[in-house]
Amino acid sequence: MPTTFVIAGGGLAAAKAAEALRKEGFDGAIVLAGREPHLPYERPPLSKGYLQGADERQKIFVHDADWYRDHAVDLRTGVTVTGIDPAAHQATLSDGERLRYDKLLLATGATPRRLTVPGHDRGSVLYLRTVDDCDRLRATLSATQSAAGRIAVIGAGWIGLETAAAARAAGVEVTVIEQERQPLLGALGPEIGAVFAALHCDHGVDLRLGARLAEITETGVRLADDTHIDADAVVAGIGAVPDTELAAAAGLTIDNGVKTTADLRTSDPDIFAAGDVANAYHPRLGRHVRVEHWANALNQPAVAARAMLGREAVYDEPPYFYTDQYDLGMEYLGHVPPGVSRDVVIRGEVAGREFLAFWLGDDDTVLAAMNVNIWDQGDQLKALVLSGSPVDRGALADPAVPLDGLVRSGG
Ligand SMILES: Cc1cc2nc3c(=O)[nH]c(=O)nc-3n(C[C@H](O)[C@H](O)[C@H](O)COP(=O)(O)OP(=O)(O)OC[C@H]3O[C@@H](n4cnc5c(N)ncnc54)[C@H](O)[C@@H]3O)c2cc1C
């Protein structure tokens, strides 16, 4: 019987794992089972180029169908892994098949958090996670634009803001409803949150901050202070939760996702996890980290593949995230643990939306760095985040001081 590796999940992490296994020279059987009826695809275009009609559908797929055939990857689309029996090394599929596996990778991703207010189940409520969601939203934006209507976006996080930007680009009126005092408050803090607030206001978004959603009505949404906002459709972007159902039922350790070691091994030695679902021990940061970032789904699978093959591997890349909204492009590298006070130092022109931002720990080390519309300093930002040595705040804020000189060795 050939060695069989099963990949549960059909997104970027799953496809990259299959690719990495072949690159590592694995010549056993690979079965990749994904719930969605599509080839594995990338999600960032769903709130950017593909949503706006700028990117062709072909561009979102990780590989075309031939790639799976050419690399002998047994791709099962529209098939859910419904159960795992770790003791018997068996996975059960939604079509009834039972598969024996030697190693299994969980790449089940995350699912959108759902609204629970009255009216949450109205047909006007949309979410944005899958390409089918995106097609529905595209059709809604186009119909809303033709009817000179408005959409309401619930949540000023990444998905909500990118959706708002796409809607404005389509000529649709947008109200964004956010319960916090700034957009992206939890991710970036109030100073940088304000940059995104100004960006969206400048592009004609009606941004309601500190506003609590009370109900989805027949004609829009009602807020807790009884304000009614008319909307033809409501897009909820209120976060996502890791899809741990399968892992939990298999008895694996769950703690904000599937808990893994630095080589992405779960509490079962033959089961691994990568991407949005994995809460992996990060040796550089000295704690477990789970982020819903494209770069994680892209890069963790290579480590998981090596570990599945019994080779040495550690995932210690600093978390990386990017966004594009209107004419603002930004990248964020590093990690500020939730609940840790964050001091932000800014270098450059916030008003002109061309600047760098640094989040410092108590000891003045750079925990995270962000570049907004500046594209030639990526290496220096990475060096600062990785150095772990304290920096001089004044010099960090001063564009005349080269960043190279701020990284002290031996930190
Ligand atoms: C609209 C959108 C825009 C984004 N933009 C950005 C961005 O600009 N920058 C950035 O860094 N990140 C972005 N992200 C996040 C990024 O896309 C995710 O981090 C990435 O998709 C995670 O990949 P994954 O393979 O781990 O999980 P997923 O992409 O969630 O894929 C998991 C797949 O597994 C399937 N599945 C679940 N359970 C099972 C099962 N039991 N059996 C079989 N299949 C199963 C799911 O249906 C899904 O298809 C965005 C996400 C979304 C939704």
GROMACS .gro file of C-alpha atoms and ligand atoms in nm:
model
  464
    1MET     CA    1   0.000   0.000   0.000
    2PRO     CA    2   0.148   0.342  -0.095
    3THR     CA    3   0.211   0.600   0.173
    4THR     CA    4  -0.091   0.828   0.169
    5PHE     CA    5  -0.104   1.188   0.285
    6VAL     CA    6  -0.449   1.346   0.316
    7ILE     CA    7  -0.502   1.722   0.306
    8ALA     CA    8  -0.832   1.838   0.459
    9GLY     CA    9  -0.928   2.178   0.321
   10GLY     CA   10  -0.918   2.329  -0.024
   11GLY     CA   11  -0.771   2.678   0.005
   12LEU     CA   12  -0.427   2.830  -0.045
   13ALA     CA   13  -0.266   2.639   0.240
   14ALA     CA   14  -0.397   2.309   0.107
   15ALA     CA   15  -0.274   2.369  -0.248
   16LYS     CA   16   0.065   2.492  -0.128
   17ALA     CA   17   0.103   2.185   0.092
   18ALA     CA   18   0.047   1.954  -0.204
   19GLU     CA   19   0.300   2.156  -0.402
   20ALA     CA   20   0.556   2.150  -0.122
   21LEU     CA   21   0.521   1.774  -0.072
   22ARG     CA   22   0.602   1.714  -0.439
   23LYS     CA   23   0.888   1.967  -0.427
   24GLU     CA   24   1.031   1.776  -0.130
   25GLY     CA   25   1.027   1.463  -0.347
   26PHE     CA   26   0.734   1.284  -0.181
   27ASP     CA   27   0.617   1.021  -0.429
   28GLY     CA   28   0.334   0.867  -0.230
   29ALA     CA   29  -0.035   0.938  -0.276
   30ILE     CA   30  -0.173   1.285  -0.199
   31VAL     CA   31  -0.548   1.327  -0.158
   32LEU     CA   32  -0.665   1.688  -0.128
   33ALA     CA   33  -1.031   1.719  -0.027
   34GLY     CA   34  -1.190   2.065  -0.029
   35ARG     CA   35  -1.548   2.152   0.058
   36GLU     CA   36  -1.591   2.420  -0.207
   37PRO     CA   37  -1.673   2.313  -0.562
   38HIS     CA   38  -1.374   2.507  -0.701
   39LEU     CA   39  -1.004   2.456  -0.756
   40PRO     CA   40  -0.811   2.597  -0.457
   41TYR     CA   41  -0.796   2.976  -0.490
   42GLU     CA   42  -0.659   3.285  -0.319
   43ARG     CA   43  -0.897   3.508  -0.126
   44PRO     CA   44  -0.730   3.855  -0.126
   45PRO     CA   45  -0.861   3.939  -0.478
   46LEU     CA   46  -1.217   3.872  -0.355
   47SER     CA   47  -1.219   4.205  -0.173
   48LYS     CA   48  -0.995   4.384  -0.425
   49GLY     CA   49  -0.929   4.321  -0.795
   50TYR     CA   50  -1.177   4.039  -0.855
   51LEU     CA   51  -1.454   4.216  -0.661
   52GLN     CA   52  -1.389   4.530  -0.864
   53GLY     CA   53  -1.390   4.338  -1.190
   54ALA     CA   54  -1.024   4.425  -1.259
   55ASP     CA   55  -0.888   4.069  -1.212
   56GLU     CA   56  -1.000   3.780  -1.429
   57ARG     CA   57  -1.143   3.478  -1.248
   58GLN     CA   58  -0.855   3.267  -1.384
   59LYS     CA   59  -0.610   3.475  -1.182
   60ILE     CA   60  -0.742   3.371  -0.841
   61PHE     CA   61  -0.660   3.000  -0.872
   62VAL     CA   62  -0.342   2.872  -0.707
   63HIS     CA   63  -0.290   2.620  -0.990
   64ASP     CA   64  -0.495   2.519  -1.291
   65ALA     CA   65  -0.659   2.177  -1.306
   66ASP     CA   66  -0.374   2.031  -1.515
   67TRP     CA   67  -0.124   2.105  -1.240
   68TYR     CA   68  -0.299   1.865  -1.000
   69ARG     CA   69  -0.311   1.596  -1.267
   70ASP     CA   70   0.051   1.649  -1.371
   71HIS     CA   71   0.167   1.624  -1.008
   72ALA     CA   72  -0.051   1.324  -0.927
   73VAL     CA   73  -0.250   1.512  -0.667
   74ASP     CA   74  -0.588   1.346  -0.624
   75LEU     CA   75  -0.797   1.663  -0.596
   76ARG     CA   76  -1.151   1.612  -0.468
   77THR     CA   77  -1.346   1.938  -0.495
   78GLY     CA   78  -1.690   1.966  -0.335
   79VAL     CA   79  -1.588   1.700  -0.085
   80THR     CA   80  -1.578   1.763   0.291
   81VAL     CA   81  -1.368   1.562   0.532
   82THR     CA   82  -1.639   1.479   0.783
   83GLY     CA   83  -1.438   1.286   1.038
   84ILE     CA   84  -1.091   1.177   1.142
   85ASP     CA   85  -1.014   0.871   1.347
   86PRO     CA   86  -0.656   0.930   1.465
   87ALA     CA   87  -0.621   0.585   1.621
   88ALA     CA   88  -0.724   0.405   1.301
   89HIS     CA   89  -0.550   0.665   1.078
   90GLN     CA   90  -0.872   0.704   0.883
   91ALA     CA   91  -1.046   1.007   0.734
   92THR     CA   92  -1.413   0.991   0.634
   93LEU     CA   93  -1.530   1.195   0.337
   94SER     CA   94  -1.875   1.343   0.270
   95ASP     CA   95  -1.920   1.101  -0.023
   96GLY     CA   96  -1.894   0.814   0.225
   97GLU     CA   97  -1.542   0.704   0.137
   98ARG     CA   98  -1.302   0.610   0.415
   99LEU     CA   99  -0.940   0.689   0.348
  100ARG     CA  100  -0.647   0.543   0.531
  101TYR     CA  101  -0.377   0.803   0.586
  102ASP     CA  102  -0.020   0.799   0.708
  103LYS     CA  103  -0.012   1.174   0.773
  104LEU     CA  104  -0.290   1.427   0.755
  105LEU     CA  105  -0.279   1.805   0.720
  106LEU     CA  106  -0.562   2.024   0.845
  107ALA     CA  107  -0.595   2.331   0.623
  108THR     CA  108  -0.958   2.404   0.696
  109GLY     CA  109  -0.914   2.781   0.726
  110ALA     CA  110  -1.166   3.009   0.888
  111THR     CA  111  -1.531   3.101   0.845
  112PRO     CA  112  -1.695   3.442   0.882
  113ARG     CA  113  -1.843   3.533   1.218
  114ARG     CA  114  -2.220   3.570   1.170
  115LEU     CA  115  -2.450   3.848   1.280
  116THR     CA  116  -2.695   3.757   1.557
  117VAL     CA  117  -2.911   4.071   1.575
  118PRO     CA  118  -3.281   4.048   1.484
  119GLY     CA  119  -3.316   4.026   1.106
  120HIS     CA  120  -2.973   3.865   1.068
  121ASP     CA  121  -3.125   3.600   0.841
  122ARG     CA  122  -3.274   3.842   0.589
  123GLY     CA  123  -3.176   3.790   0.227
  124SER     CA  124  -3.019   4.135   0.217
  125VAL     CA  125  -2.733   4.021   0.445
  126LEU     CA  126  -2.413   3.916   0.266
  127TYR     CA  127  -2.077   3.783   0.384
  128LEU     CA  128  -1.746   3.775   0.198
  129ARG     CA  129  -1.532   3.465   0.230
  130THR     CA  130  -1.577   3.253  -0.081
  131VAL     CA  131  -1.569   3.327  -0.451
  132ASP     CA  132  -1.942   3.248  -0.460
  133ASP     CA  133  -1.996   3.513  -0.189
  134CYS     CA  134  -1.789   3.750  -0.401
  135ASP     CA  135  -1.993   3.682  -0.715
  136ARG     CA  136  -2.312   3.755  -0.518
  137LEU     CA  137  -2.162   4.077  -0.385
  138ARG     CA  138  -2.045   4.184  -0.730
  139ALA     CA  139  -2.397   4.134  -0.866
  140THR     CA  140  -2.539   4.327  -0.569
  141LEU     CA  141  -2.299   4.617  -0.618
  142SER     CA  142  -2.387   4.634  -0.984
  143ALA     CA  143  -2.765   4.628  -0.913
  144THR     CA  144  -2.726   4.883  -0.632
  145GLN     CA  145  -2.525   5.111  -0.857
  146SER     CA  146  -2.790   5.094  -1.132
  147ALA     CA  147  -3.063   5.175  -0.880
  148ALA     CA  148  -2.854   5.459  -0.731
  149GLY     CA  149  -2.880   5.275  -0.400
  150ARG     CA  150  -2.665   5.229  -0.093
  151ILE     CA  151  -2.505   4.942   0.092
  152ALA     CA  152  -2.435   4.923   0.463
  153VAL     CA  153  -2.112   4.757   0.573
  154ILE     CA  154  -2.105   4.624   0.928
  155GLY     CA  155  -1.754   4.636   1.073
  156ALA     CA  156  -1.458   4.857   0.979
  157GLY     CA  157  -1.201   4.577   0.978
  158TRP     CA  158  -1.000   4.473   0.672
  159ILE     CA  159  -1.287   4.302   0.490
  160GLY     CA  160  -1.535   4.580   0.569
  161LEU     CA  161  -1.301   4.857   0.458
  162GLU     CA  162  -1.186   4.683   0.141
  163THR     CA  163  -1.551   4.613   0.054
  164ALA     CA  164  -1.633   4.978   0.113
  165ALA     CA  165  -1.347   5.082  -0.118
  166ALA     CA  166  -1.464   4.841  -0.389
  167ALA     CA  167  -1.821   4.965  -0.356
  168ARG     CA  168  -1.711   5.328  -0.388
  169ALA     CA  169  -1.507   5.235  -0.694
  170ALA     CA  170  -1.827   5.088  -0.839
  171GLY     CA  171  -2.008   5.416  -0.773
  172VAL     CA  172  -2.218   5.278  -0.488
  173GLU     CA  173  -2.307   5.487  -0.181
  174VAL     CA  174  -2.170   5.324   0.135
  175THR     CA  175  -2.234   5.356   0.508
  176VAL     CA  176  -1.983   5.176   0.730
  177ILE     CA  177  -2.099   5.098   1.083
  178GLU     CA  178  -1.828   5.034   1.341
  179GLN     CA  179  -1.882   4.993   1.713
  180GLU     CA  180  -1.531   5.106   1.809
  181ARG     CA  181  -1.410   5.467   1.803
  182GLN     CA  182  -1.180   5.407   1.505
  183PRO     CA  183  -1.158   5.155   1.219
  184LEU     CA  184  -0.905   4.871   1.271
  185LEU     CA  185  -0.866   4.973   1.634
  186GLY     CA  186  -0.773   4.626   1.759
  187ALA     CA  187  -0.524   4.567   1.478
  188LEU     CA  188  -0.352   4.904   1.448
  189GLY     CA  189  -0.455   5.127   1.740
  190PRO     CA  190  -0.621   5.471   1.733
  191GLU     CA  191  -0.349   5.672   1.552
  192ILE     CA  192  -0.337   5.456   1.242
  193GLY     CA  193  -0.706   5.371   1.267
  194ALA     CA  194  -0.768   5.745   1.220
  195VAL     CA  195  -0.569   5.736   0.894
  196PHE     CA  196  -0.809   5.477   0.755
  197ALA     CA  197  -1.110   5.673   0.885
  198ALA     CA  198  -0.991   5.984   0.700
  199LEU     CA  199  -0.915   5.782   0.386
  200HIS     CA  200  -1.268   5.647   0.365
  201CYS     CA  201  -1.435   5.979   0.453
  202ASP     CA  202  -1.230   6.145   0.177
  203HIS     CA  203  -1.370   5.890  -0.065
  204GLY     CA  204  -1.728   5.963   0.028
  205VAL     CA  205  -1.798   5.683   0.277
  206ASP     CA  206  -2.049   5.769   0.548
  207LEU     CA  207  -1.849   5.630   0.841
  208ARG     CA  208  -2.041   5.583   1.167
  209LEU     CA  209  -1.799   5.518   1.451
  210GLY     CA  210  -1.905   5.411   1.799
  211ALA     CA  211  -2.229   5.290   1.640
  212ARG     CA  212  -2.395   4.974   1.760
  213LEU     CA  213  -2.605   4.766   1.522
  214ALA     CA  214  -2.946   4.675   1.667
  215GLU     CA  215  -3.141   4.519   1.379
  216ILE     CA  216  -3.145   4.441   1.010
  217THR     CA  217  -3.472   4.583   0.884
  218GLU     CA  218  -3.663   4.537   0.561
  219THR     CA  219  -3.511   4.857   0.423
  220GLY     CA  220  -3.171   4.875   0.586
  221VAL     CA  221  -3.032   4.870   0.937
  222ARG     CA  222  -3.132   5.020   1.269
  223LEU     CA  223  -2.872   5.127   1.522
  224ALA     CA  224  -2.898   5.103   1.901
  225ASP     CA  225  -2.967   5.478   1.923
  226ASP     CA  226  -3.267   5.418   1.694
  227THR     CA  227  -3.109   5.582   1.389
  228HIS     CA  228  -3.223   5.407   1.072
  229ILE     CA  229  -2.989   5.378   0.773
  230ASP     CA  230  -3.146   5.286   0.444
  231ALA     CA  231  -2.957   5.017   0.256
  232ASP     CA  232  -3.037   4.783  -0.030
  233ALA     CA  233  -2.786   4.530   0.100
  234VAL     CA  234  -2.586   4.475   0.417
  235VAL     CA  235  -2.234   4.331   0.407
  236ALA     CA  236  -2.115   4.190   0.739
  237GLY     CA  237  -1.739   4.195   0.793
  238ILE     CA  238  -1.721   4.124   1.164
  239GLY     CA  239  -1.430   3.884   1.172
  240ALA     CA  240  -1.376   3.515   1.123
  241VAL     CA  241  -1.336   3.211   1.343
  242PRO     CA  242  -1.096   2.922   1.277
  243ASP     CA  243  -1.271   2.618   1.136
  244THR     CA  244  -1.180   2.372   1.412
  245GLU     CA  245  -1.488   2.150   1.397
  246LEU     CA  246  -1.311   1.855   1.240
  247ALA     CA  247  -1.004   1.885   1.464
  248ALA     CA  248  -1.211   1.917   1.780
  249ALA     CA  249  -1.420   1.611   1.692
  250ALA     CA  250  -1.094   1.419   1.640
  251GLY     CA  251  -0.989   1.510   1.994
  252LEU     CA  252  -0.702   1.742   1.900
  253THR     CA  253  -0.600   2.025   2.132
  254ILE     CA  254  -0.789   2.341   2.038
  255ASP     CA  255  -0.700   2.682   2.173
  256ASN     CA  256  -0.782   2.973   1.944
  257GLY     CA  257  -0.746   2.736   1.648
  258VAL     CA  258  -0.565   2.405   1.631
  259LYS     CA  259  -0.266   2.426   1.860
  260THR     CA  260   0.062   2.316   1.700
  261THR     CA  261   0.432   2.305   1.767
  262ALA     CA  262   0.676   2.518   1.565
  263ASP     CA  263   0.688   2.244   1.302
  264LEU     CA  264   0.307   2.263   1.273
  265ARG     CA  265   0.240   1.928   1.438
  266THR     CA  266  -0.086   1.907   1.633
  267SER     CA  267  -0.139   1.714   1.957
  268ASP     CA  268  -0.155   1.401   1.737
  269PRO     CA  269   0.191   1.316   1.600
  270ASP     CA  270   0.056   1.227   1.254
  271ILE     CA  271  -0.174   1.526   1.211
  272PHE     CA  272  -0.047   1.872   1.114
  273ALA     CA  273  -0.216   2.209   1.065
  274ALA     CA  274  -0.134   2.517   0.855
  275GLY     CA  275  -0.290   2.848   0.753
  276ASP     CA  276  -0.577   3.031   0.922
  277VAL     CA  277  -0.672   2.732   1.136
  278ALA     CA  278  -0.330   2.683   1.297
  279ASN     CA  279  -0.230   2.841   1.626
  280ALA     CA  280   0.138   2.762   1.592
  281TYR     CA  281   0.417   2.807   1.842
  282HIS     CA  282   0.637   3.084   1.705
  283PRO     CA  283   0.992   3.038   1.834
  284ARG     CA  284   1.101   3.392   1.750
  285LEU     CA  285   0.805   3.544   1.936
  286GLY     CA  286   0.810   3.285   2.214
  287ARG     CA  287   0.435   3.225   2.208
  288HIS     CA  288   0.160   3.069   2.001
  289VAL     CA  289   0.038   3.287   1.716
  290ARG     CA  290  -0.264   3.244   1.492
  291VAL     CA  291  -0.312   3.504   1.220
  292GLU     CA  292  -0.551   3.509   0.928
  293HIS     CA  293  -0.293   3.626   0.678
  294TRP     CA  294  -0.235   3.523   0.321
  295ALA     CA  295   0.143   3.496   0.377
  296ASN     CA  296   0.093   3.236   0.647
  297ALA     CA  297  -0.120   3.021   0.420
  298LEU     CA  298   0.142   3.065   0.149
  299ASN     CA  299   0.452   2.982   0.353
  300GLN     CA  300   0.353   2.754   0.641
  301PRO     CA  301   0.273   2.457   0.416
  302ALA     CA  302   0.637   2.416   0.313
  303VAL     CA  303   0.726   2.370   0.678
  304ALA     CA  304   0.433   2.136   0.739
  305ALA     CA  305   0.533   1.930   0.434
  306ARG     CA  306   0.888   1.884   0.560
  307ALA     CA  307   0.766   1.790   0.905
  308MET     CA  308   0.519   1.541   0.755
  309LEU     CA  309   0.815   1.380   0.582
  310GLY     CA  310   1.006   1.358   0.909
  311ARG     CA  311   1.248   1.636   0.816
  312GLU     CA  312   1.353   1.925   1.033
  313ALA     CA  313   1.138   2.232   0.996
  314VAL     CA  314   1.038   2.539   1.193
  315TYR     CA  315   0.802   2.819   1.097
  316ASP     CA  316   0.946   3.142   1.234
  317GLU     CA  317   0.860   3.401   0.969
  318PRO     CA  318   0.727   3.725   1.120
  319PRO     CA  319   0.356   3.765   1.044
  320TYR     CA  320   0.299   3.974   0.728
  321PHE     CA  321  -0.018   4.137   0.603
  322TYR     CA  322  -0.108   4.377   0.323
  323THR     CA  323  -0.406   4.578   0.209
  324ASP     CA  324  -0.500   4.798  -0.086
  325GLN     CA  325  -0.775   5.054  -0.048
  326TYR     CA  326  -0.828   5.330  -0.308
  327ASP     CA  327  -0.480   5.477  -0.363
  328LEU     CA  328  -0.344   5.349  -0.032
  329GLY     CA  329  -0.131   5.038  -0.034
  330MET     CA  330   0.027   4.915   0.285
  331GLU     CA  331   0.223   4.626   0.428
  332TYR     CA  332   0.246   4.532   0.796
  333LEU     CA  333   0.517   4.308   0.935
  334GLY     CA  334   0.544   4.176   1.289
  335HIS     CA  335   0.307   4.108   1.573
  336VAL     CA  336   0.182   4.304   1.869
  337PRO     CA  337   0.027   4.060   2.114
  338PRO     CA  338  -0.335   4.138   2.199
  339GLY     CA  339  -0.367   4.336   2.521
  340VAL     CA  340  -0.011   4.473   2.506
  341SER     CA  341   0.010   4.854   2.518
  342ARG     CA  342   0.136   4.981   2.187
  343ASP     CA  343   0.334   5.294   2.135
  344VAL     CA  344   0.345   5.399   1.775
  345VAL     CA  345   0.624   5.604   1.621
  346ILE     CA  346   0.560   5.759   1.280
  347ARG     CA  347   0.815   5.858   1.019
  348GLY     CA  348   0.690   6.059   0.723
  349GLU     CA  349   0.374   6.228   0.610
  350VAL     CA  350   0.057   6.091   0.768
  351ALA     CA  351  -0.159   6.357   0.602
  352GLY     CA  352  -0.007   6.274   0.264
  353ARG     CA  353  -0.052   5.900   0.334
  354GLU     CA  354   0.312   5.824   0.267
  355PHE     CA  355   0.475   5.713   0.590
  356LEU     CA  356   0.621   5.434   0.800
  357ALA     CA  357   0.481   5.336   1.140
  358PHE     CA  358   0.655   5.136   1.410
  359TRP     CA  359   0.499   4.974   1.714
  360LEU     CA  360   0.742   4.960   2.003
  361GLY     CA  361   0.751   4.737   2.308
  362ASP     CA  362   0.823   4.870   2.660
  363ASP     CA  363   1.193   4.812   2.598
  364ASP     CA  364   1.183   5.015   2.272
  365THR     CA  365   1.224   4.712   2.049
  366VAL     CA  366   1.027   4.721   1.724
  367LEU     CA  367   0.738   4.473   1.754
  368ALA     CA  368   0.584   4.559   1.418
  369ALA     CA  369   0.638   4.796   1.128
  370MET     CA  370   0.414   4.922   0.853
  371ASN     CA  371   0.485   5.094   0.523
  372VAL     CA  372   0.213   5.304   0.367
  373ASN     CA  373   0.268   5.391   0.000
  374ILE     CA  374   0.646   5.348   0.049
  375TRP     CA  375   0.788   5.045  -0.123
  376ASP     CA  376   1.166   5.058  -0.108
  377GLN     CA  377   1.235   4.998   0.261
  378GLY     CA  378   1.102   4.645   0.310
  379ASP     CA  379   1.442   4.494   0.394
  380GLN     CA  380   1.519   4.759   0.654
  381LEU     CA  381   1.177   4.720   0.816
  382LYS     CA  382   1.222   4.346   0.833
  383ALA     CA  383   1.569   4.386   0.984
  384LEU     CA  384   1.431   4.620   1.250
  385VAL     CA  385   1.147   4.381   1.340
  386LEU     CA  386   1.382   4.082   1.352
  387SER     CA  387   1.666   4.253   1.537
  388GLY     CA  388   1.501   4.247   1.878
  389SER     CA  389   1.726   4.533   1.985
  390PRO     CA  390   1.607   4.869   2.123
  391VAL     CA  391   1.596   5.167   1.889
  392ASP     CA  392   1.623   5.539   1.944
  393ARG     CA  393   1.269   5.677   1.909
  394GLY     CA  394   1.381   6.018   1.789
  395ALA     CA  395   1.599   5.870   1.517
  396LEU     CA  396   1.323   5.628   1.418
  397ALA     CA  397   1.083   5.919   1.363
  398ASP     CA  398   1.335   6.124   1.167
  399PRO     CA  399   1.326   6.056   0.790
  400ALA     CA  400   1.676   6.207   0.762
  401VAL     CA  401   1.826   5.919   0.964
  402PRO     CA  402   1.876   5.610   0.746
  403LEU     CA  403   1.690   5.308   0.887
  404ASP     CA  404   1.994   5.086   0.821
  405GLY     CA  405   2.187   5.260   1.095
  406LEU     CA  406   1.916   5.200   1.353
  407VAL     CA  407   1.953   4.824   1.367
  408ARG     CA  408   2.197   4.740   1.639
  409SER     CA  409   2.366   4.409   1.618
  410GLY     CA  410   2.371   4.160   1.903
  411GLY     CA  411   2.010   4.228   2.009
  412LIG     C1  412  -1.213   3.850   0.112
  412LIG     C2  413  -1.080   3.824   0.176
  412LIG     C3  414  -0.973   3.909   0.151
  412LIG     C4  415  -0.850   3.886   0.212
  412LIG     N1  416  -0.747   3.971   0.188
  412LIG     C5  417  -0.627   3.952   0.248
  412LIG     C6  418  -0.521   4.043   0.226
  412LIG     O1  419  -0.533   4.141   0.156
  412LIG     N2  420  -0.402   4.017   0.288
  412LIG     C7  421  -0.384   3.908   0.367
  412LIG     O2  422  -0.275   3.889   0.421
  412LIG     N3  423  -0.484   3.819   0.389
  412LIG     C8  424  -0.605   3.840   0.332
  412LIG     N4  425  -0.709   3.753   0.354
  412LIG     C9  426  -0.684   3.635   0.439
  412LIG    C10  427  -0.632   3.518   0.357
  412LIG     O3  428  -0.708   3.503   0.243
  412LIG    C11  429  -0.640   3.392   0.442
  412LIG     O4  430  -0.543   3.406   0.544
  412LIG    C12  431  -0.615   3.265   0.362
  412LIG     O5  432  -0.719   3.247   0.271
  412LIG    C13  433  -0.607   3.142   0.451
  412LIG     O6  434  -0.592   3.030   0.372
  412LIG     P1  435  -0.626   2.883   0.427
  412LIG     O7  436  -0.595   2.792   0.316
  412LIG     O8  437  -0.564   2.865   0.559
  412LIG     O9  438  -0.784   2.886   0.456
  412LIG     P2  439  -0.907   2.913   0.362
  412LIG    O10  440  -0.870   3.008   0.255
  412LIG    O11  441  -1.019   2.950   0.453
  412LIG    O12  442  -0.937   2.772   0.296
  412LIG    C14  443  -0.988   2.666   0.370
  412LIG    C15  444  -1.075   2.582   0.279
  412LIG    O13  445  -1.100   2.458   0.342
  412LIG    C16  446  -1.237   2.424   0.328
  412LIG     N5  447  -1.276   2.333   0.437
  412LIG    C17  448  -1.306   2.366   0.566
  412LIG     N6  449  -1.333   2.255   0.637
  412LIG    C18  450  -1.320   2.150   0.553
  412LIG    C19  451  -1.335   2.010   0.567
  412LIG     N7  452  -1.369   1.955   0.683
  412LIG     N8  453  -1.316   1.933   0.458
  412LIG    C20  454  -1.280   1.987   0.340
  412LIG     N9  455  -1.267   2.119   0.320
  412LIG    C21  456  -1.285   2.200   0.426
  412LIG    C22  457  -1.307   2.557   0.332
  412LIG    O14  458  -1.436   2.547   0.273
  412LIG    C23  459  -1.212   2.643   0.251
  412LIG    O15  460  -1.237   2.633   0.114
  412LIG    C24  461  -0.835   3.776   0.297
  412LIG    C25  462  -0.943   3.689   0.322
  412LIG    C26  463  -1.065   3.713   0.264
  412LIG    C27  464  -1.182   3.623   0.293
   0.00000   0.00000   0.00000
